[in-house]
């Protein structure tokens, strides 16, 4: 399916001058994929239901790449609805054009195709892709996306025998259109019907998900691709040695189980050092009144018998989960995508230039359920804000900064529905406080960056809490969970020009408005900072027939 083509700089120079600018640095290999997106019918919970397939696969194919590879995916939308893929966790340096979010891209219309072209630049780690429009992710079209280290760069563990992707997530038997109707009518989608692990609900003796050779060590990449439920992941009789978390090498602690919140990915090592038989992987719901479970089978190649019917139990309560979060540490001496050690970036010594405090709320507007951030409940305009900025017509599409850095008290907030875009100064170092006044857990994701998750604590944030921040070895990552009545602090430098989504990873919440975009414009309009709108970009809304603006200068 994928073929490697290494193009020489010489060949590139034959191409049009403009393309050459962005591709000269890209002597890195190209991987080409053609993906046919269609409906299909499967019965993961025993009831036939419509799902979205990629090349007849559910979940979709895994993308396996190495730092700096170029990935080209030609997507044929054979659904009856507009469609986009988002490459969750891929930073798209200078290139928010490839984000595939409704704020950056026009949708791929039914019966048409569009080619994504991006480089997995300067990053390593375990990620996933998913469809970003219209609750499609409730129906599938997600898959694993791994970025391996370049051979030159030492990895802080021995090469595993094999590399496995485990996609876990809550699951509904209703179709994405039915779920969308429920949300559009102003109600909640309620509780899921089950949990899936790589598209299946129950361990199947006839087809184990993975096999392990005795005494060998395997890498498992576990991502929660579900809609709203935190899951605990564990393997009967085996421990999990954490090695990587959303692009960072971690201190290699050993865990009995891991809480994986919606949108998060963890890489662990598992050694087949137990009695030769079958074992069960378990993913079960956390922080819910109900318990739903998925199981998947691992078979030792010399297995002498079935897995024990007794499943290891999940931990109880969220204090356990908070304590686990606090054990996650950056390995300061390990190198990630670049040869220099991770810890040579002293994030704790940089002065903060701005503090943005974001509070999530749930409310009813005109009788309908809405979720908001600082009183603004986002709606996608028909012209993607990124295109509106590029064509200099942003003022016709949205108003900047409806979300203020310091929100009004929650009980004084009047919830407004509007496109929500805040702007920030290129290269500023920012602190974002995420405060959760609700009784449920919240999980956030930021596109285009990884950030330092320096604190998660119960209660409300105040400036004195800064003395509790981990300014030494907090993990640089792209999601953070915020426990009930708690807060989290993250820090990052806005050095990636573009338009980037900050959102609740929980599908119901972001569909009903709990998201915003952060616009970082390079003042120079220079190709050093941001690529031009690609030639193949789809256009829609008010920019559809506008003349192309002059390209950025070199
Ligand atoms: C995609 O799949 C559909 C349905 O199976 C088929 O009709 C169509 O020809 C396929 N398109 C491509 C480009 O493979
Ligand atoms: C794909 O994964 C395997 C290890 O699982 C690795 O050896 C191979 O080089 C990978 N391909 C790329 C392009 O990274
Ligand atoms: C659609 O697919 C064809 C190849 O089948 C390709 O030549 C063309 O560039 C694609 N269109 C876009 C917009 O990516
Ligand atoms: C951190 O990485 C270094 C360098 O690769 C490695 O030698 C060390 O064992 C790692 N430390 C921990 C605590 O995982
Ligand atoms: C950070 O702020 C402190 C106090 O305002 C100042 O003394 C220091 O020089 C600043 N550091 C940098 C790197 O700007
Ligand atoms: C944010 O946008 C407003 C309105 O376009 C502009 O006046 C302001 O300078 C921008 N601020 C930053 C930091 O880019």
Coordinates of C-alpha atoms and ligand atoms in Angstrom, one line a residue:
X1 CA 0.0 0.0 0.0
X2 CA 2.7 2.5 0.9
X3 CA 5.7 2.9 -1.3
X4 CA 8.9 4.8 -0.5
X5 CA 10.1 7.3 -3.0
X6 CA 13.2 9.3 -2.2
X7 CA 13.3 12.3 -4.3
X8 CA 16.5 14.2 -4.9
X9 CA 16.9 17.9 -4.6
X10 CA 17.9 18.0 -8.3
X11 CA 14.6 16.5 -9.3
X12 CA 12.7 18.9 -7.2
X13 CA 14.3 21.9 -8.8
X14 CA 12.6 20.9 -12.0
X15 CA 9.3 21.4 -10.3
X16 CA 7.7 24.8 -10.1
X17 CA 9.8 27.4 -8.2
X18 CA 7.2 27.9 -5.4
X19 CA 7.0 24.2 -4.5
X20 CA 10.8 24.0 -4.4
X21 CA 10.9 26.4 -1.5
X22 CA 8.9 24.2 0.8
X23 CA 10.4 20.9 -0.4
X24 CA 14.1 21.5 -0.6
X25 CA 14.5 20.6 3.1
X26 CA 12.4 17.5 2.4
X27 CA 14.8 15.0 1.0
X28 CA 13.1 12.8 3.4
X29 CA 11.2 9.8 2.1
X30 CA 7.6 10.1 0.8
X31 CA 4.9 7.6 1.7
X32 CA 1.8 7.6 -0.5
X33 CA -1.6 6.3 0.6
X34 CA -4.9 6.2 -1.3
X35 CA -7.9 5.9 1.1
X36 CA -11.4 5.1 0.0
X37 CA -13.9 6.3 2.7
X38 CA -17.2 4.4 2.6
X39 CA -20.0 3.2 4.7
X40 CA -20.0 -0.4 5.8
X41 CA -22.0 -2.7 8.2
X42 CA -20.5 -4.5 11.1
X43 CA -21.8 -5.8 14.5
X44 CA -19.1 -4.9 17.1
X45 CA -21.7 -5.2 19.9
X46 CA -23.8 -8.0 18.3
X47 CA -26.2 -5.6 16.5
X48 CA -25.6 -4.8 12.9
X49 CA -24.8 -1.1 12.5
X50 CA -23.5 1.4 9.9
X51 CA -19.8 2.3 10.3
X52 CA -17.3 4.3 8.3
X53 CA -14.5 2.3 6.7
X54 CA -11.2 3.1 5.1
X55 CA -10.4 0.7 2.3
X56 CA -12.9 -1.7 3.8
X57 CA -11.1 -1.6 7.2
X58 CA -12.6 -0.8 10.6
X59 CA -10.7 0.6 12.5
X60 CA -8.7 2.3 9.7
X61 CA -5.2 1.3 8.7
X62 CA -2.3 2.3 10.9
X63 CA 0.2 4.8 9.5
X64 CA 3.8 3.9 10.4
X65 CA 6.3 6.6 9.8
X66 CA 9.7 7.9 11.0
X67 CA 10.5 11.5 12.0
X68 CA 10.5 13.9 9.1
X69 CA 8.9 11.5 6.6
X70 CA 6.5 13.0 4.1
X71 CA 3.0 11.6 4.2
X72 CA 0.7 12.0 1.2
X73 CA -2.9 10.7 1.7
X74 CA -5.3 10.9 -1.2
X75 CA -8.8 10.7 0.4
X76 CA -11.8 9.7 -1.7
X77 CA -15.0 10.6 0.1
X78 CA -17.6 8.1 -0.9
X79 CA -20.0 9.0 2.0
X80 CA -23.1 11.1 1.4
X81 CA -21.7 13.8 3.7
X82 CA -18.8 16.3 3.7
X83 CA -15.7 14.7 5.4
X84 CA -12.3 15.6 6.8
X85 CA -9.5 13.7 8.5
X86 CA -7.6 15.3 11.4
X87 CA -4.1 14.0 12.2
X88 CA -4.3 14.2 16.0
X89 CA -1.0 15.1 17.6
X90 CA 0.9 15.7 14.4
X91 CA 2.2 19.3 14.9
X92 CA 2.0 20.4 11.2
X93 CA 4.9 22.9 11.7
X94 CA 4.1 26.1 9.6
X95 CA 1.4 24.1 8.0
X96 CA -2.1 24.4 9.7
X97 CA -3.3 24.0 6.1
X98 CA -3.2 20.2 6.6
X99 CA -5.0 20.2 9.9
X100 CA -8.3 18.9 8.5
X101 CA -10.3 20.8 11.1
X102 CA -13.4 22.8 10.1
X103 CA -11.6 26.0 11.1
X104 CA -8.7 25.4 8.7
X105 CA -10.1 23.4 5.8
X106 CA -13.1 23.3 3.6
X107 CA -14.7 19.8 3.7
X108 CA -14.1 17.2 1.1
X109 CA -17.5 17.0 -0.6
X110 CA -19.2 13.6 -1.3
X111 CA -18.0 11.9 -4.4
X112 CA -14.8 14.0 -4.5
X113 CA -11.2 13.5 -3.3
X114 CA -8.6 15.7 -1.7
X115 CA -4.9 15.0 -1.0
X116 CA -3.3 15.8 2.3
X117 CA 0.4 16.3 2.2
X118 CA 2.3 16.7 5.5
X119 CA 5.6 16.1 7.1
X120 CA 5.9 14.5 10.6
X121 CA 8.6 17.0 11.4
X122 CA 10.7 17.0 14.5
X123 CA 8.5 14.7 16.5
X124 CA 8.3 11.0 17.6
X125 CA 5.5 9.2 19.3
X126 CA 2.1 7.5 19.2
X127 CA -0.8 9.3 17.8
X128 CA -4.0 8.7 15.9
X129 CA -6.1 10.2 13.2
X130 CA -9.9 10.6 13.2
X131 CA -12.7 12.2 11.1
X132 CA -13.3 15.8 12.5
X133 CA -16.8 16.6 11.1
X134 CA -20.4 15.8 12.0
X135 CA -19.8 13.1 14.7
X136 CA -18.2 10.8 12.1
X137 CA -15.8 9.6 14.8
X138 CA -18.8 7.8 16.4
X139 CA -18.8 5.6 13.3
X140 CA -15.1 4.9 12.9
X141 CA -12.6 6.1 10.3
X142 CA -9.9 6.4 13.0
X143 CA -6.6 4.6 13.2
X144 CA -3.1 4.6 14.7
X145 CA -0.4 7.0 13.5
X146 CA 3.1 6.3 14.8
X147 CA 6.2 8.3 14.3
X148 CA 9.4 6.2 15.0
X149 CA 12.8 7.7 15.9
X150 CA 15.3 8.2 13.2
X151 CA 18.0 5.5 13.3
X152 CA 20.7 8.1 14.2
X153 CA 19.0 9.0 17.5
X154 CA 19.3 6.7 20.5
X155 CA 16.0 5.5 22.0
X156 CA 16.0 4.9 25.7
X157 CA 15.0 1.2 25.5
X158 CA 16.0 -1.8 23.5
X159 CA 14.3 -2.4 20.2
X160 CA 11.0 -4.2 21.0
X161 CA 10.3 -7.6 19.3
X162 CA 7.2 -6.0 17.7
X163 CA 5.0 -2.9 17.9
X164 CA 1.3 -3.1 18.5
X165 CA -1.4 -0.4 18.4
X166 CA -4.4 -0.8 20.7
X167 CA -7.3 1.6 20.0
X168 CA -9.8 1.7 22.9
X169 CA -12.9 3.7 23.1
X170 CA -16.5 3.8 24.2
X171 CA -19.0 2.9 21.5
X172 CA -22.7 3.6 20.7
X173 CA -24.9 1.3 18.6
X174 CA -26.7 4.3 17.2
X175 CA -25.3 5.7 13.9
X176 CA -23.4 8.9 13.8
X177 CA -26.4 10.6 12.1
X178 CA -28.8 9.4 14.9
X179 CA -26.3 10.7 17.5
X180 CA -25.9 14.0 15.7
X181 CA -29.7 14.4 15.6
X182 CA -29.8 13.9 19.3
X183 CA -27.2 16.6 19.8
X184 CA -28.8 19.0 17.3
X185 CA -32.1 18.7 19.1
X186 CA -30.3 19.9 22.2
X187 CA -30.0 16.7 24.2
X188 CA -27.1 14.5 25.4
X189 CA -26.2 11.3 23.7
X190 CA -26.3 9.6 27.1
X191 CA -24.2 6.6 28.1
X192 CA -22.4 4.5 25.6
X193 CA -23.5 0.9 24.8
X194 CA -20.1 -0.6 25.2
X195 CA -16.3 -0.3 24.8
X196 CA -14.3 -1.5 21.8
X197 CA -10.7 -2.6 21.5
X198 CA -9.4 -2.5 18.0
X199 CA -13.0 -2.7 16.8
X200 CA -14.0 -5.6 18.9
X201 CA -15.8 -5.9 22.3
X202 CA -14.8 -9.4 23.5
X203 CA -11.7 -11.5 23.5
X204 CA -12.0 -14.1 20.8
X205 CA -10.3 -17.5 21.3
X206 CA -10.1 -18.0 17.5
X207 CA -8.4 -14.8 16.7
X208 CA -6.1 -13.3 19.3
X209 CA -5.4 -9.6 18.7
X210 CA -1.7 -10.1 19.3
X211 CA 0.8 -12.8 19.9
X212 CA 4.0 -12.7 22.0
X213 CA 7.0 -14.9 21.9
X214 CA 8.2 -16.1 25.4
X215 CA 10.6 -13.7 27.1
X216 CA 10.4 -11.1 24.4
X217 CA 9.4 -7.5 25.0
X218 CA 6.8 -5.7 23.0
X219 CA 5.7 -2.2 22.5
X220 CA 2.0 -1.4 22.9
X221 CA 0.7 2.0 21.9
X222 CA -2.6 2.6 23.6
X223 CA -4.9 5.4 22.5
X224 CA -8.4 6.3 23.7
X225 CA -10.3 7.1 20.5
X226 CA -13.7 7.1 22.1
X227 CA -16.3 9.9 22.4
X228 CA -16.5 10.7 26.1
X229 CA -15.4 8.1 28.6
X230 CA -12.0 7.8 30.4
X231 CA -10.9 4.1 30.3
X232 CA -8.5 2.1 32.4
X233 CA -6.2 -0.2 30.5
X234 CA -4.5 -3.3 32.0
X235 CA -3.2 -6.7 31.0
X236 CA -3.8 -9.9 33.0
X237 CA -0.7 -11.0 34.8
X238 CA 1.6 -8.3 33.2
X239 CA 2.8 -4.9 34.1
X240 CA 3.1 -1.9 31.8
X241 CA 6.4 0.0 31.6
X242 CA 5.6 3.5 30.4
X243 CA 8.2 4.7 27.9
X244 CA 6.5 7.4 25.8
X245 CA 3.5 9.8 26.2
X246 CA 2.3 11.9 23.3
X247 CA 5.7 12.5 21.9
X248 CA 7.9 12.6 25.0
X249 CA 10.1 9.9 26.4
X250 CA 9.1 9.5 30.0
X251 CA 10.8 8.2 33.1
X252 CA 10.2 4.5 32.8
X253 CA 7.9 3.7 35.7
X254 CA 6.1 0.4 35.9
X255 CA 2.3 0.3 36.3
X256 CA -0.4 -2.3 36.9
X257 CA -2.8 -0.2 34.8
X258 CA -3.1 3.2 33.2
X259 CA -6.0 5.6 33.0
X260 CA -6.3 6.7 29.4
X261 CA -8.5 9.7 29.0
X262 CA -10.3 10.6 25.8
X263 CA -7.8 11.5 23.1
X264 CA -4.7 10.3 25.0
X265 CA -2.0 7.9 23.8
X266 CA 0.6 6.0 26.0
X267 CA 3.4 3.7 24.8
X268 CA 4.4 0.9 27.2
X269 CA 6.7 -2.1 27.1
X270 CA 5.2 -5.5 28.0
X271 CA 7.5 -8.5 28.5
X272 CA 6.1 -12.0 27.9
X273 CA 7.6 -13.4 31.1
X274 CA 4.6 -15.3 32.5
X275 CA 3.3 -18.8 32.3
X276 CA 2.9 -19.7 28.6
X277 CA -0.9 -19.3 28.0
X278 CA -3.4 -16.7 26.8
X279 CA -4.0 -13.4 28.6
X280 CA -6.6 -10.8 28.3
X281 CA -6.2 -7.0 27.8
X282 CA -8.9 -5.1 29.5
X283 CA -10.3 -1.6 28.9
X284 CA -13.1 -0.5 31.3
X285 CA -14.9 2.7 32.0
X286 CA -13.8 5.1 34.7
X287 CA -15.6 7.8 36.7
X288 CA -19.0 6.5 35.6
X289 CA -21.9 5.0 37.5
X290 CA -22.0 2.1 35.1
X291 CA -19.1 -0.2 34.1
X292 CA -18.6 -1.2 30.5
X293 CA -15.6 -3.4 29.5
X294 CA -13.8 -4.5 26.4
X295 CA -11.4 -7.4 26.3
X296 CA -8.9 -8.5 23.8
X297 CA -6.7 -11.6 23.6
X298 CA -3.0 -11.9 23.7
X299 CA -1.6 -15.4 22.9
X300 CA 1.9 -16.6 23.8
X301 CA 3.3 -18.4 20.8
X302 CA 3.9 -21.4 23.1
X303 CA 0.5 -21.0 24.8
X304 CA -0.7 -24.1 26.7
X305 CA -4.1 -22.9 27.6
X306 CA -6.8 -20.3 27.7
X307 CA -6.8 -17.0 29.6
X308 CA -8.1 -17.1 33.2
X309 CA -11.8 -15.9 33.3
X310 CA -10.9 -13.6 36.1
X311 CA -10.3 -10.1 34.9
X312 CA -8.0 -7.8 36.8
X313 CA -10.0 -5.0 38.6
X314 CA -9.9 -1.3 37.7
X315 CA -8.8 1.2 40.4
X316 CA -11.5 3.2 42.1
X317 CA -12.0 7.0 42.4
X318 CA -10.2 9.9 40.7
X319 CA -7.6 10.5 43.4
X320 CA -5.9 7.4 42.2
X321 CA -5.8 8.8 38.7
X322 CA -4.5 12.2 39.9
X323 CA -1.7 10.4 41.8
X324 CA -0.9 8.5 38.6
X325 CA -0.7 11.7 36.6
X326 CA 1.9 13.0 39.2
X327 CA 4.2 10.1 38.6
X328 CA 4.5 10.9 34.9
X329 CA 7.9 12.6 34.4
X330 CA 10.0 13.7 31.4
X331 CA 13.2 11.8 31.0
X332 CA 15.5 14.8 30.9
X333 CA 18.5 13.0 29.5
X334 CA 16.7 11.0 26.7
X335 CA 16.6 12.5 23.2
X336 CA 13.3 12.6 21.3
X337 CA 13.2 13.7 17.7
X338 CA 16.4 15.7 17.9
X339 CA 19.8 14.6 19.1
X340 CA 19.9 17.0 22.1
X341 CA 18.4 15.7 25.3
X342 CA 14.8 16.7 26.0
X343 CA 15.8 18.4 29.2
X344 CA 18.1 20.9 27.5
X345 CA 15.0 22.9 26.9
X346 CA 14.6 24.6 30.3
X347 CA 10.9 25.5 30.1
X348 CA 10.8 26.4 33.7
X349 CA 13.2 29.3 33.3
X350 CA 11.2 31.2 30.6
X351 CA 9.2 34.2 31.8
X352 CA 5.4 34.0 31.2
X353 CA 4.1 36.9 29.1
X354 CA 0.4 36.1 29.3
X355 CA -2.0 34.0 31.4
X356 CA -5.2 32.7 29.8
X357 CA -7.7 31.2 32.2
X358 CA -10.4 29.0 30.5
X359 CA -13.4 27.7 32.4
X360 CA -15.7 25.1 30.9
X361 CA -19.4 25.3 31.5
X362 CA -22.5 23.4 30.5
X363 CA -25.8 25.2 30.1
X364 CA -29.1 25.4 28.2
X365 CA -29.4 28.1 25.4
X366 CA -32.9 28.5 23.9
X367 CA -33.9 25.2 25.5
X368 CA -30.9 23.3 24.0
X369 CA -27.8 21.8 25.6
X370 CA -24.6 23.8 24.9
X371 CA -21.1 23.6 26.2
X372 CA -18.9 26.7 26.4
X373 CA -15.5 28.1 27.3
X374 CA -15.6 31.4 29.2
X375 CA -19.2 31.9 28.1
X376 CA -18.6 31.4 24.4
X377 CA -20.0 28.3 22.7
X378 CA -18.2 27.9 19.4
X379 CA -20.0 27.4 16.0
X380 CA -18.1 26.7 12.8
X381 CA -18.6 29.5 10.2
X382 CA -19.1 28.3 6.6
X383 CA -15.8 30.0 5.7
X384 CA -13.0 28.4 7.7
X385 CA -11.4 31.2 9.8
X386 CA -7.9 30.3 8.6
X387 CA -8.9 30.9 5.0
X388 CA -10.7 34.1 6.0
X389 CA -7.4 35.3 7.6
X390 CA -5.4 34.4 4.6
X391 CA -7.7 36.2 2.2
X392 CA -7.8 39.2 4.7
X393 CA -11.6 38.9 5.2
X394 CA -11.5 37.7 8.8
X395 CA -13.7 40.7 9.9
X396 CA -16.5 39.4 7.6
X397 CA -16.4 35.9 9.2
X398 CA -15.7 36.3 12.9
X399 CA -14.7 38.6 15.7
X400 CA -11.4 37.9 17.5
X401 CA -11.2 37.5 21.2
X402 CA -14.8 37.0 22.4
X403 CA -13.1 34.7 24.9
X404 CA -11.3 36.9 27.5
X405 CA -8.2 35.9 29.3
X406 CA -10.0 36.3 32.6
X407 CA -13.5 34.9 32.5
X408 CA -16.5 36.4 34.3
X409 CA -17.7 34.4 37.3
X410 CA -19.6 31.4 36.0
X411 CA -23.0 32.4 37.4
X412 CA -22.7 35.8 35.7
X413 CA -21.9 34.3 32.3
X414 CA -24.4 34.6 29.5
X415 CA -23.6 32.0 27.0
X416 CA -23.1 33.3 23.4
X417 CA -23.0 31.1 20.3
X418 CA -20.3 32.4 17.9
X419 CA -17.1 31.4 16.1
X420 CA -14.5 31.5 18.8
X421 CA -11.0 32.6 17.8
X422 CA -8.5 34.2 20.1
X423 CA -5.2 35.5 18.8
X424 CA -1.7 35.4 20.4
X425 CA 1.6 36.9 19.6
X426 CA 4.1 34.8 17.6
X427 CA 6.8 33.2 19.9
X428 CA 5.2 34.4 23.2
X429 CA 5.5 32.1 26.2
X430 CA 2.0 31.5 27.6
X431 CA 0.4 29.9 30.6
X432 CA -3.1 28.5 30.2
X433 CA -5.1 27.6 33.2
X434 CA -7.9 25.1 32.6
X435 CA -10.5 25.2 35.4
X436 CA -13.3 22.7 35.7
X437 CA -16.2 23.6 38.0
X438 CA -18.2 20.6 36.9
X439 CA -18.7 17.3 38.6
X440 CA -17.5 15.3 35.6
X441 CA -14.0 14.9 34.3
X442 CA -12.8 17.1 31.4
X443 CA -10.0 16.4 28.9
X444 CA -8.4 19.0 26.6
X445 CA -6.3 18.8 23.5
X446 CA -4.3 21.5 21.7
X447 CA -3.3 21.1 18.0
X448 CA -0.1 22.3 16.5
X449 CA 2.0 22.1 19.7
X450 CA 3.0 20.1 22.7
X451 CA 2.8 21.8 26.0
X452 CA 4.2 21.3 29.5
X453 CA 1.5 20.0 31.8
X454 CA 3.0 21.6 34.9
X455 CA 0.2 21.0 37.4
X456 CA -3.2 19.4 38.0
X457 CA -4.8 20.0 41.4
X458 CA -8.2 20.0 43.1
X459 CA -9.9 23.3 43.8
X460 CA -9.5 26.6 42.1
X461 CA -6.4 28.2 40.6
X462 CA -4.8 31.3 42.0
X463 CA -1.4 32.9 41.2
X464 CA 0.1 31.5 44.4
X465 CA -0.4 28.0 43.0
X466 CA 2.5 28.7 40.7
X467 CA 4.8 27.7 43.4
X468 CA 3.5 24.1 43.1
X469 CA 4.3 23.9 39.4
X470 CA 6.6 21.2 38.2
X471 CA 9.2 23.5 36.4
X472 CA 11.7 20.7 36.0
X473 CA 10.4 17.5 34.4
X474 CA 6.7 17.9 33.5
X475 CA 5.9 15.9 30.4
X476 CA 5.6 17.8 27.1
X477 CA 2.3 16.5 25.6
X478 CA -0.8 17.4 23.7
X479 CA -3.7 16.5 26.0
X480 CA -4.5 17.1 29.7
X481 CA -7.3 15.8 31.9
X482 CA -8.9 18.1 34.5
X483 CA -10.6 16.2 37.3
X484 CA -13.9 17.3 38.8
X485 CA -13.8 20.7 40.6
X486 CA -10.1 20.9 39.7
X487 CA -7.7 22.8 37.5
X488 CA -4.7 22.2 35.3
X489 CA -1.9 24.5 34.2
X490 CA 0.0 24.2 30.9
X491 CA 2.8 26.3 29.4
X492 CA 4.1 26.6 25.9
X493 CA 5.7 28.9 23.4
X494 CA 3.5 29.9 20.5
X495 CA 6.2 29.4 17.9
X496 CA 4.2 27.6 15.3
X497 CA 2.3 30.1 13.1
X498 CA -1.1 29.0 12.0
X499 CA -4.6 28.5 13.4
X500 CA -4.9 25.8 16.0
X501 CA -7.8 24.1 17.8
X502 CA -8.0 23.9 21.6
X503 CA -10.9 21.7 22.5
X504 CA -12.5 19.3 24.8
X505 CA -11.6 15.9 23.5
X506 CA -15.1 14.7 24.4
X507 CA -17.1 14.6 21.2
X508 CA -20.4 15.7 22.6
X509 CA -18.8 18.7 24.3
X510 CA -16.8 19.9 21.3
X511 CA -19.7 19.3 18.9
X512 CA -21.8 21.5 21.1
X513 CA -19.3 24.4 21.3
X514 CA -16.6 23.6 23.8
X515 CA -13.7 24.5 21.6
X516 CA -11.9 27.6 20.3
X517 CA -9.1 28.3 17.9
X518 CA -5.8 30.1 18.6
X519 CA -4.6 32.3 15.8
X520 CA -0.8 32.9 15.6
X521 CA 0.1 35.0 12.6
X522 CA 3.7 35.6 11.6
X523 CA 4.0 39.4 11.4
X524 CA 6.4 39.0 8.5
X525 CA 4.0 36.9 6.3
X526 CA 7.2 35.0 5.5
X527 CA 7.7 31.4 4.3
X528 CA 10.2 31.0 7.1
X529 CA 7.3 31.1 9.5
X530 CA 4.4 29.7 7.6
X531 CA 3.8 27.9 4.3
X532 CA 1.5 29.3 1.6
X533 CA -2.0 28.0 1.1
X534 CA -1.3 24.8 -0.9
X535 CA -2.3 24.9 -4.6
X536 CA -4.8 22.0 -4.2
X537 CA -6.6 23.6 -1.2
X538 CA -10.4 23.4 -1.3
X539 CA -12.2 26.7 -1.2
X540 CA -15.6 27.4 0.2
X541 CA -17.7 30.2 1.8
X542 CA -16.9 33.8 0.9
X543 CA -13.4 33.0 -0.3
X544 CA -14.6 30.5 -2.9
X545 CA -14.3 32.7 -5.9
X546 CA -11.9 35.4 -4.6
X547 CA -8.6 36.0 -6.3
X548 CA -5.6 34.3 -4.6
X549 CA -3.7 36.7 -2.3
X550 CA -0.1 37.3 -3.1
X551 CA 2.0 34.4 -1.7
X552 CA 4.2 34.9 1.4
X553 CA 7.7 36.0 0.6
X554 CA 10.9 34.0 1.1
Ligands
LIG1 C1 -14.5 3.1 -3.2 O1 -15.4 2.1 -2.7 C2 -16.7 2.1 -3.4 C3 -17.6 1.2 -2.7 O2 -17.0 0.0 -2.5 C4 -16.5 1.8 -4.9 O3 -17.7 1.9 -5.5 C5 -15.5 2.8 -5.4 O4 -15.2 2.5 -6.8 C6 -14.2 2.9 -4.6 N1 -13.4 4.0 -5.1 C7 -12.1 3.9 -5.2 C8 -11.4 5.1 -5.7 O5 -11.5 2.9 -5.0
LIG2 C1 7.5 0.6 10.4 O1 7.6 0.0 11.6 C2 8.7 -0.9 11.8 C3 8.7 -1.4 13.2 O2 7.5 -1.8 13.6 C4 10.0 -0.3 11.4 O3 11.0 -1.3 11.4 C5 9.9 0.4 10.1 O4 11.1 1.0 9.7 C6 8.8 1.3 10.1 N1 8.7 2.1 8.9 C7 8.9 3.4 8.9 C8 8.8 4.2 7.6 O5 9.1 4.0 9.9
LIG3 C1 -7.8 13.2 -6.8 O1 -7.2 12.0 -7.2 C2 -6.4 12.1 -8.4 C3 -5.8 10.7 -8.7 O2 -6.8 9.8 -8.7 C4 -5.3 13.1 -8.3 O3 -4.7 13.2 -9.5 C5 -5.9 14.4 -7.8 O4 -4.8 15.3 -7.6 C6 -6.7 14.3 -6.6 N1 -7.3 15.6 -6.3 C7 -7.0 16.3 -5.2 C8 -7.7 17.6 -5.0 O5 -6.2 15.9 -4.4
LIG4 C1 16.4 8.2 30.5 O1 17.0 8.1 29.3 C2 18.4 7.7 29.4 C3 19.1 8.0 28.1 O2 18.5 7.3 27.0 C4 18.4 6.3 29.9 O3 19.7 5.9 29.9 C5 17.8 6.2 31.2 O4 17.7 4.9 31.7 C6 16.4 6.8 31.2 N1 16.0 7.0 32.6 C7 14.8 6.5 33.1 C8 14.6 6.8 34.6 O5 14.0 6.0 32.5
LIG5 C1 12.3 37.2 33.8 O1 11.8 38.2 34.7 C2 12.6 38.5 35.8 C3 11.8 39.4 36.8 O2 11.0 40.3 36.1 C4 13.8 39.3 35.2 O3 14.7 39.6 36.2 C5 14.6 38.3 34.2 O4 15.6 39.0 33.6 C6 13.6 37.8 33.2 N1 14.3 36.8 32.4 C7 14.3 36.7 31.1 C8 15.0 35.6 30.5 O5 13.7 37.5 30.4
LIG6 C1 -5.4 40.3 17.5 O1 -6.3 40.7 16.6 C2 -6.7 42.0 16.7 C3 -7.8 42.3 15.7 O2 -7.4 41.9 14.4 C4 -5.5 42.9 16.4 O3 -5.8 44.3 16.5 C5 -4.4 42.6 17.4 O4 -3.2 43.3 17.1 C6 -4.1 41.1 17.4 N1 -3.2 40.8 18.4 C7 -2.2 39.9 18.3 C8 -1.4 39.6 19.5 O5 -1.9 39.4 17.2

